[in-house]
Amino acid sequence: QQFVDAFRESFQGVDTKDFDALSAVLDHVFDEKIGVGSEFGFYWLNDGEVVFLKGPEVAGRISNPVIAARLLDVYSDPKRAVSKTLQSSIEANVAVINSKLQLK
């Protein structure tokens, strides 16, 4: 339920066509019962594209910077992070980058 609430809140105000495109990709990615050990991946690319993996296979893509940013917000906002592992990784990597920047 936490994911669903964060997801809905994050996409309020987004153009309906853009949200419908994302929904269609997610419906395809999560088109069957998710079993124990199922793996899914989301990869954000620099050009505003998000690539969705189901297992090792690419299951869909969205090329929309607004959608990409909002989706990342759902996963990385500390107040509503769905993935605590991702949040910890982001915090650790930001700290490393900041320490390297301070050395220069």
Coordinates of C-alpha atoms in Angstrom, one line a residue:
Q1 CA 0.0 0.0 0.0
Q2 CA 2.9 2.4 0.7
F3 CA 4.1 2.1 -2.9
V4 CA 0.6 2.6 -4.3
D5 CA 0.0 5.8 -2.2
A6 CA 3.4 7.2 -3.0
F7 CA 3.0 6.4 -6.7
R8 CA -0.4 8.1 -6.9
E9 CA 0.8 11.2 -5.0
S10 CA 3.9 11.5 -7.1
F11 CA 2.0 11.6 -10.4
Q12 CA -0.7 14.1 -9.5
G13 CA -0.8 16.8 -12.1
V14 CA 1.0 14.9 -14.8
D15 CA -0.5 15.0 -18.3
T16 CA -3.0 12.2 -18.7
K17 CA -1.4 10.9 -21.9
D18 CA 2.0 10.7 -20.3
F19 CA 0.6 8.8 -17.2
D20 CA -1.4 6.4 -19.5
A21 CA 1.8 5.6 -21.4
L22 CA 3.6 4.8 -18.1
S23 CA 0.6 2.7 -16.9
A24 CA 0.7 0.7 -20.2
V25 CA 4.4 -0.1 -19.7
L26 CA 3.9 -1.0 -16.0
D27 CA 0.9 -3.2 -16.9
H28 CA 3.1 -5.1 -19.4
V29 CA 6.0 -5.4 -16.9
F30 CA 3.8 -6.6 -14.1
D31 CA 1.4 -8.6 -16.4
E32 CA 1.4 -11.8 -14.4
K33 CA 1.5 -12.9 -10.8
I34 CA 4.8 -11.9 -9.1
G35 CA 6.3 -14.9 -7.5
V36 CA 8.9 -15.2 -4.8
G37 CA 12.3 -14.5 -6.3
S38 CA 11.0 -12.4 -9.2
E39 CA 13.3 -9.6 -10.2
F40 CA 12.5 -6.3 -11.7
G41 CA 14.7 -3.4 -12.5
F42 CA 14.3 0.2 -13.4
Y43 CA 17.2 2.1 -15.0
W44 CA 17.2 5.8 -15.5
L45 CA 19.2 7.0 -18.5
N46 CA 20.6 10.5 -18.8
D47 CA 18.2 11.5 -21.6
G48 CA 15.1 11.1 -19.5
E49 CA 14.4 7.5 -20.6
V50 CA 13.6 4.8 -18.1
V51 CA 14.2 1.2 -19.0
F52 CA 12.2 -1.5 -17.2
L53 CA 13.6 -5.0 -16.8
K54 CA 11.7 -8.2 -15.9
G55 CA 14.4 -10.7 -15.0
P56 CA 17.2 -10.2 -17.5
E57 CA 14.9 -9.0 -20.3
V58 CA 13.9 -5.5 -21.3
A59 CA 10.2 -5.4 -20.7
G60 CA 9.5 -1.7 -21.7
R61 CA 10.8 1.8 -22.0
I62 CA 9.4 5.3 -21.3
S63 CA 11.1 8.3 -22.8
N64 CA 9.7 11.2 -20.9
P65 CA 11.9 13.4 -18.5
V66 CA 8.9 14.4 -16.4
I67 CA 7.7 10.8 -15.9
A68 CA 11.3 9.7 -15.3
A69 CA 11.8 12.3 -12.6
R70 CA 8.5 11.6 -10.9
L71 CA 9.2 7.8 -10.9
L72 CA 12.7 8.4 -9.4
D73 CA 11.1 10.6 -6.7
V74 CA 8.9 7.6 -5.6
Y75 CA 11.9 5.5 -5.2
S76 CA 14.4 8.0 -3.7
D77 CA 12.5 10.4 -1.5
P78 CA 13.5 9.6 2.1
K79 CA 9.9 10.4 3.3
R80 CA 8.3 7.8 1.1
A81 CA 11.1 5.6 -0.3
V82 CA 9.9 2.3 -1.5
S83 CA 13.4 0.8 -1.6
K84 CA 15.3 1.4 1.6
T85 CA 18.3 -0.3 -0.1
L86 CA 18.2 2.2 -2.9
Q87 CA 17.9 5.1 -0.4
S88 CA 21.0 3.8 1.5
S89 CA 22.9 3.5 -1.7
I90 CA 22.0 7.0 -2.9
E91 CA 23.0 8.5 0.5
A92 CA 26.4 6.6 0.5
N93 CA 27.2 7.6 -3.0
V94 CA 26.3 11.2 -2.6
A95 CA 28.5 11.3 0.5
V96 CA 31.4 9.8 -1.5
I97 CA 30.9 12.4 -4.3
N98 CA 30.7 15.2 -1.8
S99 CA 33.9 14.2 -0.1
K100 CA 35.7 14.0 -3.4
L101 CA 34.5 17.4 -4.4
Q102 CA 35.7 18.9 -1.1
L103 CA 39.2 17.5 -1.8
K104 CA 39.6 19.7 -4.9

